[in-house]
PDB file of C-alpha atoms in Angstrom:
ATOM      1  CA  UNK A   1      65.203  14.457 231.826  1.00 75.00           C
ATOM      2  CA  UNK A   2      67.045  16.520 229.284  1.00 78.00           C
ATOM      3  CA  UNK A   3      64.760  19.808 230.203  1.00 77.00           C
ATOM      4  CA  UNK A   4      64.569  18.711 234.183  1.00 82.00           C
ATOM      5  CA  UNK A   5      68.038  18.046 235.614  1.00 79.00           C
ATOM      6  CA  UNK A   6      70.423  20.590 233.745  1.00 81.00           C
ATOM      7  CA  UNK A   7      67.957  23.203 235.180  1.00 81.00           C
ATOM      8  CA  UNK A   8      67.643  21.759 238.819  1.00 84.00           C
ATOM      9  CA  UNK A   9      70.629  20.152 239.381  1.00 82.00           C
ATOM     10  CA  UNK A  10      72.378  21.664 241.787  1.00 83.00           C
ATOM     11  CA  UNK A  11      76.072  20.667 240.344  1.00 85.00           C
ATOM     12  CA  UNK A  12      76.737  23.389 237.627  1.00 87.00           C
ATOM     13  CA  UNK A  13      79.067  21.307 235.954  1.00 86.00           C
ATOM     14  CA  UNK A  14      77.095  18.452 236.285  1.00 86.00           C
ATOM     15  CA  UNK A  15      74.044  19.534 234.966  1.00 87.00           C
ATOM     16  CA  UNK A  16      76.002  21.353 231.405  1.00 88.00           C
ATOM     17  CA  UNK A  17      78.113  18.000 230.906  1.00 87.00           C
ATOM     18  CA  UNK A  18      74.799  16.171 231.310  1.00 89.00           C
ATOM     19  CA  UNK A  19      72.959  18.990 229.049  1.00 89.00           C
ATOM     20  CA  UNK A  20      75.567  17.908 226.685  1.00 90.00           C
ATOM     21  CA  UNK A  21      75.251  13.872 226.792  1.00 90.00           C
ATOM     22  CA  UNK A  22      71.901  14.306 226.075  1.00 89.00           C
ATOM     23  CA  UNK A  23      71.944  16.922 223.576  1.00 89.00           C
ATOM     24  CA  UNK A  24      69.995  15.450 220.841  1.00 88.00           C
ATOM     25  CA  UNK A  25      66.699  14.795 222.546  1.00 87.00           C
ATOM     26  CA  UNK A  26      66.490  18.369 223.122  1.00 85.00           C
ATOM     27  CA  UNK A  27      63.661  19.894 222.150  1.00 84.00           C
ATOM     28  CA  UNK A  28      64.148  21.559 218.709  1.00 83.00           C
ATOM     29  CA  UNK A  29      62.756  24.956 220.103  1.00 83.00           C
ATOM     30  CA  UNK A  30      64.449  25.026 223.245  1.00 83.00           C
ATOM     31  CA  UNK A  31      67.977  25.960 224.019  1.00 84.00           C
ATOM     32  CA  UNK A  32      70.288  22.390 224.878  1.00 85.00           C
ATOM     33  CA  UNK A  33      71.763  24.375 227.715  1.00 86.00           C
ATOM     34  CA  UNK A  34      70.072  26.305 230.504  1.00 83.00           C
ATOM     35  CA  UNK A  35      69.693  30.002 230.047  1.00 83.00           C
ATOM     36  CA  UNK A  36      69.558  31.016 233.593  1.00 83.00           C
ATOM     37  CA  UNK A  37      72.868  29.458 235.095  1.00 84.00           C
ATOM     38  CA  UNK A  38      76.695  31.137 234.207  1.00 87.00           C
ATOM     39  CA  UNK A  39      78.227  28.518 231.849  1.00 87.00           C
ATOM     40  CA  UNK A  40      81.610  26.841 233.986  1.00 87.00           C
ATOM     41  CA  UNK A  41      84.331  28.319 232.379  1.00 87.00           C
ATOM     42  CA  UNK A  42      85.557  24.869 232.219  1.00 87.00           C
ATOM     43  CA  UNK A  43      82.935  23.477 230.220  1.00 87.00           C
ATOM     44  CA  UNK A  44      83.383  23.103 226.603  1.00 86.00           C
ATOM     45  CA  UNK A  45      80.847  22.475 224.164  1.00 87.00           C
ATOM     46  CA  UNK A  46      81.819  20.639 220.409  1.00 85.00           C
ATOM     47  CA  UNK A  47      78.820  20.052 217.925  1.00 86.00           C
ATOM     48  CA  UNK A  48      81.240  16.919 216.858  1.00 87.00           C
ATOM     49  CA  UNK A  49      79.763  15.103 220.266  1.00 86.00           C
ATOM     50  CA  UNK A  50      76.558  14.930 218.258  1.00 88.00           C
ATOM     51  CA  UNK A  51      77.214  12.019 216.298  1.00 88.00           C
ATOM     52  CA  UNK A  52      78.944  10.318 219.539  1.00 89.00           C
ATOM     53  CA  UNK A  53      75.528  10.184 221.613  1.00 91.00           C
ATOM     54  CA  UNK A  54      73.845   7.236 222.154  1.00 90.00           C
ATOM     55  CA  UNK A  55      70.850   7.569 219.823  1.00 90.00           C
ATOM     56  CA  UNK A  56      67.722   9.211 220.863  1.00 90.00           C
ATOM     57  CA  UNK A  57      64.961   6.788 222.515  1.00 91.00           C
ATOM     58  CA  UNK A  58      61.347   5.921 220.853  1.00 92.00           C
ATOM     59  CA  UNK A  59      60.561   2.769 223.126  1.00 94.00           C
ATOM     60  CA  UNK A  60      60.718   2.118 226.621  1.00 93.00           C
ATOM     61  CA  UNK A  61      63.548  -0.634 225.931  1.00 95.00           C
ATOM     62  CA  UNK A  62      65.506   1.922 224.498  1.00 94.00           C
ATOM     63  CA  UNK A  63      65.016   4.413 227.208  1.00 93.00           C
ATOM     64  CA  UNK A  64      66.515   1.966 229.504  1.00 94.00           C
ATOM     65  CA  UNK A  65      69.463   1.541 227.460  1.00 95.00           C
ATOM     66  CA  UNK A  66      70.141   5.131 226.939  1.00 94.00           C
ATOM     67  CA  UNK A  67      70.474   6.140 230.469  1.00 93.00           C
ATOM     68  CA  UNK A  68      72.859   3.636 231.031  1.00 95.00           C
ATOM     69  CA  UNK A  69      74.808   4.410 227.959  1.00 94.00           C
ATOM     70  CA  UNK A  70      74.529   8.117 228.869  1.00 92.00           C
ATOM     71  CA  UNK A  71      75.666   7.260 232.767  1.00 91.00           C
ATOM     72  CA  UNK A  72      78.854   4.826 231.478  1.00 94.00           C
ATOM     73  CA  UNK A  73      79.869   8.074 229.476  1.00 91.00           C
ATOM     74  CA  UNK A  74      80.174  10.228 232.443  1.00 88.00           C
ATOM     75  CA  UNK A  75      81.662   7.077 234.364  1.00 90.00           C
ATOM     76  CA  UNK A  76      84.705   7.111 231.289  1.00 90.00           C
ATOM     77  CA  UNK A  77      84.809  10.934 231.497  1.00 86.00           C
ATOM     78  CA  UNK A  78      85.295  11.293 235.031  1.00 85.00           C
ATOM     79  CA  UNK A  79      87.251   8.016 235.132  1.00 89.00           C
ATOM     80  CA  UNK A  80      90.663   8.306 237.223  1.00 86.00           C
ATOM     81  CA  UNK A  81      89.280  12.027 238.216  1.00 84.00           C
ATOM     82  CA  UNK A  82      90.545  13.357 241.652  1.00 84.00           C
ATOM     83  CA  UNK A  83      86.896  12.890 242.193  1.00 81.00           C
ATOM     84  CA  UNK A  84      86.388   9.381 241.927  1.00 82.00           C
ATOM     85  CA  UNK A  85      85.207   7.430 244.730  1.00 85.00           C
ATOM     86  CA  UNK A  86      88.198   5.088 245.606  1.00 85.00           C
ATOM     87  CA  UNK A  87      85.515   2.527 246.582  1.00 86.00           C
ATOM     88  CA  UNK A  88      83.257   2.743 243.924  1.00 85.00           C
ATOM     89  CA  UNK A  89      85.654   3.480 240.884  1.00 88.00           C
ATOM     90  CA  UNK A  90      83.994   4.733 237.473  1.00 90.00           C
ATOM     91  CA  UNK A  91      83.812   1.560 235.513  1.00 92.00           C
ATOM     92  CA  UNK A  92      81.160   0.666 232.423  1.00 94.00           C
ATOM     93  CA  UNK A  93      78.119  -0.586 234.162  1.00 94.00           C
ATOM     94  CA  UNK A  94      77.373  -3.453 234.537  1.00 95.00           C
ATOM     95  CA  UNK A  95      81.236  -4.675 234.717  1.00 95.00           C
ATOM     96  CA  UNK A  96      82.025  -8.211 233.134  1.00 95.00           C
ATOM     97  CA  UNK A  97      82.072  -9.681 236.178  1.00 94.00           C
ATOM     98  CA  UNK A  98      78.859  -8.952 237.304  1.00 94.00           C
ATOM     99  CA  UNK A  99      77.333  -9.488 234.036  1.00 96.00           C
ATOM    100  CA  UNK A 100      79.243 -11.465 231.330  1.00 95.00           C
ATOM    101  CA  UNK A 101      76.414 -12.249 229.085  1.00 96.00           C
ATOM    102  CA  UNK A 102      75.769  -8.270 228.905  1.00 97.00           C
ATOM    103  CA  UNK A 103      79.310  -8.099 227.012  1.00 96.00           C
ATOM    104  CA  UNK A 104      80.198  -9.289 223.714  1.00 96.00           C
ATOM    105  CA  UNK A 105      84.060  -9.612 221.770  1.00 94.00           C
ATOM    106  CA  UNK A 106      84.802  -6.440 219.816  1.00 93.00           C
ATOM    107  CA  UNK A 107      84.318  -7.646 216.073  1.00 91.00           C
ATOM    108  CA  UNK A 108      87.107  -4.829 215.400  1.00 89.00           C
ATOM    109  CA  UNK A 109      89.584  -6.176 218.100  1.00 90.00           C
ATOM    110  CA  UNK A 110      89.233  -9.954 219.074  1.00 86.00           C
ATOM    111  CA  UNK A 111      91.058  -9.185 222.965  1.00 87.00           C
ATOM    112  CA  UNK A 112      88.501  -6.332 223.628  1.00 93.00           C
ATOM    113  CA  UNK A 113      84.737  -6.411 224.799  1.00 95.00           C
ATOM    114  CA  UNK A 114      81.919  -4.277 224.369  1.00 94.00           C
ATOM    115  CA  UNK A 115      78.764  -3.723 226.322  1.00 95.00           C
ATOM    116  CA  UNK A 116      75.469  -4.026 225.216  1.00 94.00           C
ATOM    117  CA  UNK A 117      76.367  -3.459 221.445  1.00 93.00           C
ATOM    118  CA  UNK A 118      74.378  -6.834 219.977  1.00 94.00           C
ATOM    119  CA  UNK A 119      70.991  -7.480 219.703  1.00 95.00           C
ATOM    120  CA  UNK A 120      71.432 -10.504 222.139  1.00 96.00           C
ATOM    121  CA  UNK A 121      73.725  -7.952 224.878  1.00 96.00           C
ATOM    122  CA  UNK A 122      71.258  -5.531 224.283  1.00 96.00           C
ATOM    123  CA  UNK A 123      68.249  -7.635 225.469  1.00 96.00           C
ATOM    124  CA  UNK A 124      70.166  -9.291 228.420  1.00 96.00           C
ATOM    125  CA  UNK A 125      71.288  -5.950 229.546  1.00 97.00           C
ATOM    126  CA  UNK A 126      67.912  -4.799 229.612  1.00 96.00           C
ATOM    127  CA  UNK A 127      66.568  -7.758 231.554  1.00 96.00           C
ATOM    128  CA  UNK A 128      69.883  -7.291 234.298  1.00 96.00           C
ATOM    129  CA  UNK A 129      69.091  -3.567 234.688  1.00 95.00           C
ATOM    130  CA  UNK A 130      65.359  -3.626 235.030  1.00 94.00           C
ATOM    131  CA  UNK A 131      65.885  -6.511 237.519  1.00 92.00           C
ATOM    132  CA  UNK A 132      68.561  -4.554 239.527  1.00 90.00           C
ATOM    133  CA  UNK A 133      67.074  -1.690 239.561  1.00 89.00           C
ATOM    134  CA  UNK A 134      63.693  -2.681 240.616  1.00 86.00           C
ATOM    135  CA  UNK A 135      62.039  -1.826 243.566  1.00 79.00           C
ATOM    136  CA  UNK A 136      62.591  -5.534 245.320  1.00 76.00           C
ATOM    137  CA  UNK A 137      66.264  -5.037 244.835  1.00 73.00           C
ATOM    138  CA  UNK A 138      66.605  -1.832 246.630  1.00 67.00           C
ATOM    139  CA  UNK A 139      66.893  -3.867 249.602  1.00 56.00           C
ATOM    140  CA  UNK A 140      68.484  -7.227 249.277  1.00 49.00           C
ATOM    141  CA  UNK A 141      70.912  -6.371 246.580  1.00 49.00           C
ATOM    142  CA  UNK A 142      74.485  -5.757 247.530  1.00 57.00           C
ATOM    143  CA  UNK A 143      77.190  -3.624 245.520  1.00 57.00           C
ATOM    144  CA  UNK A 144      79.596  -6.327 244.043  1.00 58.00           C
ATOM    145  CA  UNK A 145      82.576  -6.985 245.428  1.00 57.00           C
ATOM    146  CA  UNK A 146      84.649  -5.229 242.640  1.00 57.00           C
ATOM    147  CA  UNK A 147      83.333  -2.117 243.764  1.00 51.00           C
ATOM    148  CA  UNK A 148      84.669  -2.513 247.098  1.00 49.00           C
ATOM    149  CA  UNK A 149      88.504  -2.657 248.397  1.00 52.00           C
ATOM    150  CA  UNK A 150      87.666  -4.803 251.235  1.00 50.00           C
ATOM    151  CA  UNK A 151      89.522  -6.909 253.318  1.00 42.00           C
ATOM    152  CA  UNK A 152      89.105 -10.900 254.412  1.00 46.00           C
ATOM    153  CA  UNK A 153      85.348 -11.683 253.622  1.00 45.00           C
ATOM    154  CA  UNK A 154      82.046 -10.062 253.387  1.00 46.00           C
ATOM    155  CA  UNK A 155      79.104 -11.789 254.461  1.00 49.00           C
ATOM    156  CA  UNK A 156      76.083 -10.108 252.960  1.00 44.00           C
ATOM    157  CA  UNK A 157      73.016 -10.333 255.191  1.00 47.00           C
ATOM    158  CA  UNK A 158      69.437 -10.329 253.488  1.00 49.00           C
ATOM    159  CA  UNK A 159      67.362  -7.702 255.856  1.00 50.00           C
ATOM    160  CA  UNK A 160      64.130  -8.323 254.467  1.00 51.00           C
ATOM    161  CA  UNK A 161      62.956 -10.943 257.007  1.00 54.00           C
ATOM    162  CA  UNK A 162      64.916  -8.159 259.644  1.00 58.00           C
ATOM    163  CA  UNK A 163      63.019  -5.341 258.183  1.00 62.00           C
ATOM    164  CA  UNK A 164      60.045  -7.121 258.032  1.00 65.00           C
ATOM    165  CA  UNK A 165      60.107  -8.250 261.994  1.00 73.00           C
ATOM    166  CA  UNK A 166      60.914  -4.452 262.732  1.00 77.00           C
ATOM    167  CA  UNK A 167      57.769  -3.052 260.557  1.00 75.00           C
ATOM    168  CA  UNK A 168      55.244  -5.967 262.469  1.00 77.00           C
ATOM    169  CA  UNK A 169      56.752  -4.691 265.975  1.00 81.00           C
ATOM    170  CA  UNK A 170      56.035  -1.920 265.154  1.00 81.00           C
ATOM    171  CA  UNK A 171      52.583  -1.726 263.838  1.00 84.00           C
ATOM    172  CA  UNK A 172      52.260  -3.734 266.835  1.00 85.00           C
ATOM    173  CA  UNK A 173      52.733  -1.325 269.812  1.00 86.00           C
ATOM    174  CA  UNK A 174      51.429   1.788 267.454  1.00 89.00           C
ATOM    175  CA  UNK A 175      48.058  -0.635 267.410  1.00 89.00           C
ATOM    176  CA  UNK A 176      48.174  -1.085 271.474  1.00 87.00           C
ATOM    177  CA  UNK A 177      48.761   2.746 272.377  1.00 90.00           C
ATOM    178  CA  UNK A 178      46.219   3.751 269.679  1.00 86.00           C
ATOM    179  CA  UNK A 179      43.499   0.866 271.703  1.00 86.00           C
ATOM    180  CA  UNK A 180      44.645   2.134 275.338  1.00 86.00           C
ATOM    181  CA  UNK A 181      43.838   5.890 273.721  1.00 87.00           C
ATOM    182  CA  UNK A 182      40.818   4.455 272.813  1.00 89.00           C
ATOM    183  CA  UNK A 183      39.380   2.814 276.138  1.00 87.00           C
ATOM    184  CA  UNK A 184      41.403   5.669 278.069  1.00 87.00           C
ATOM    185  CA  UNK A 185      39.620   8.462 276.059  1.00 86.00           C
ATOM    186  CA  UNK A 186      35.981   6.227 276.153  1.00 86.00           C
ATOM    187  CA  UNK A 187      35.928   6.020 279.718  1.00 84.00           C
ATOM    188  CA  UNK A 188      36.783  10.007 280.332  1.00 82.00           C
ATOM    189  CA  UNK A 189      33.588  10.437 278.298  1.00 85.00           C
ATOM    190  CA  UNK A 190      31.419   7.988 279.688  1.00 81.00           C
ATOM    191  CA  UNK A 191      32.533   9.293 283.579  1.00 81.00           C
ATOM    192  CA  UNK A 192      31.848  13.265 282.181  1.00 78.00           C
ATOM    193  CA  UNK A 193      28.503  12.104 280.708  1.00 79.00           C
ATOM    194  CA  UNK A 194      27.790  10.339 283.974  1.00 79.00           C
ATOM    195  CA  UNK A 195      28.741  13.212 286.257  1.00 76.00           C
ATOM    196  CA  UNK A 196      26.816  15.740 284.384  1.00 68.00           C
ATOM    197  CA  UNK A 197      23.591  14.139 284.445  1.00 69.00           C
ATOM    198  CA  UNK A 198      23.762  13.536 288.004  1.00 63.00           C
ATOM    199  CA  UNK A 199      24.355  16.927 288.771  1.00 56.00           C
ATOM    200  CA  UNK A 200      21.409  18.073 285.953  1.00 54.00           C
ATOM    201  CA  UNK A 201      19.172  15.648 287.857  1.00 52.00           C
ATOM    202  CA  UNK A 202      20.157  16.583 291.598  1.00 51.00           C
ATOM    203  CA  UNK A 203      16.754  18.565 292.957  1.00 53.00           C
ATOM    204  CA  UNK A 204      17.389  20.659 296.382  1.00 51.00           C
ATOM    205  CA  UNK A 205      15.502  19.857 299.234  1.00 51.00           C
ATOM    206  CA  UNK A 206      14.780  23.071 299.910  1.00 51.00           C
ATOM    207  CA  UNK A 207      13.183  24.674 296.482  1.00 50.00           C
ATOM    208  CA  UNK A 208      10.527  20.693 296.432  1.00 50.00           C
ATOM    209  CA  UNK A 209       9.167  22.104 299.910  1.00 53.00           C
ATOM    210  CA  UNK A 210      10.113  19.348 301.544  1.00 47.00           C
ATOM    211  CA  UNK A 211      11.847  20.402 304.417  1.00 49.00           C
ATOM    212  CA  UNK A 212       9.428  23.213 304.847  1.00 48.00           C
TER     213      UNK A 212
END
């Protein structure tokens, strides 16, 4: 990810700032920031935000953990920006509400929480993100209601049964045209087979003699 998206993303900004968040799992012979863009003159780049990075990744649990670390980050950065989303402010994923057990009290300040930052957080935040991000909850899942400034109440609906209805309709009528093709197409053949060996067999009167 750290050689892919500051080199394709199509954000400048974005892509440097995330060049930057992700600055030591850079490959040792390869530049942290791409070569071939112009550098935003409002990006700034501090060696000091080395020892702030989450720490690299060796294990697929800790991979998980990263990006999310690496995506609150940007969420605290761009926090109260005048491009936050109004509906879907920049908060630390997964917010307290939506997943208490992922938080723990701040050992250095007893009326502050922090995410993810025991052993047991770490391991339930793992389980919450791998289970809301899987493909299964694509679907069904619905953004919290923190995330949304919403009026009188919201019924979620579950469209999988919907979904699922609209995919066997579906399949349905694409199976009936594809069997009237079929029988349609069959009996052009059959009817041009027919024809032409009638006409191949068909012996004039004339050339037999007969009417001679």
């Amino acid at each position: 990810m750290n050689r892919f998206i500051p080199r394709f993303f199509s954000c400048t900004i974005c892509a440097f700032h995330f060049a930057a968040n992700s600055a030591n799992i850079a490959r040792p012979d390869e530049p942290r920031f791409p070569e071939h863009r112009l550098k935003p003159s409002e990006f700034n780049w501090d060696e000091s935000i080395l020892s702030q990075l989450p720490a690299a990744p060796t294990t697929a649990f800790e991979e998980v953990l990263w990006l999310n670390a690496v995506h609150n980050r940007v969420n605290k950065r761009l926090s109260g920006d005048i491009t936050e989303d109004p509906m879907a402010k920049k908060v630390q994923y997964p917010p307290r509400d939506v997943c208490p057990a992922c938080w723990s009290r701040d050992p250095e300040n007893d009326e502050k929480y922090i995410l993810g930052k025991t052993e047991k957080t770490k391991t339930v935040l793992f389980a919450f993100l791998v289970d809301h991000y899987k493909p299964t909850s694509w679907v069904t899942a619905a953004l919290p209601l923190s995330f949304l400034k919403l009026r009188g109440s919201v019924e979620w609906e579950d469209s999988t049964s919907r979904d699922l209805t609209t995919v066997v309709a579906v399949s349905v009528v694409i199976t009936v045209i594809a069997v009237v093709a079929i029988l349609l197409l069959s009996r052009f053949i059959w009817r041009f087979r027919t024809r032409k060996c009638g006409v191949s067999g068909y012996t004039h009167p004339v050339s037999t003699g007969l009417l001679a």
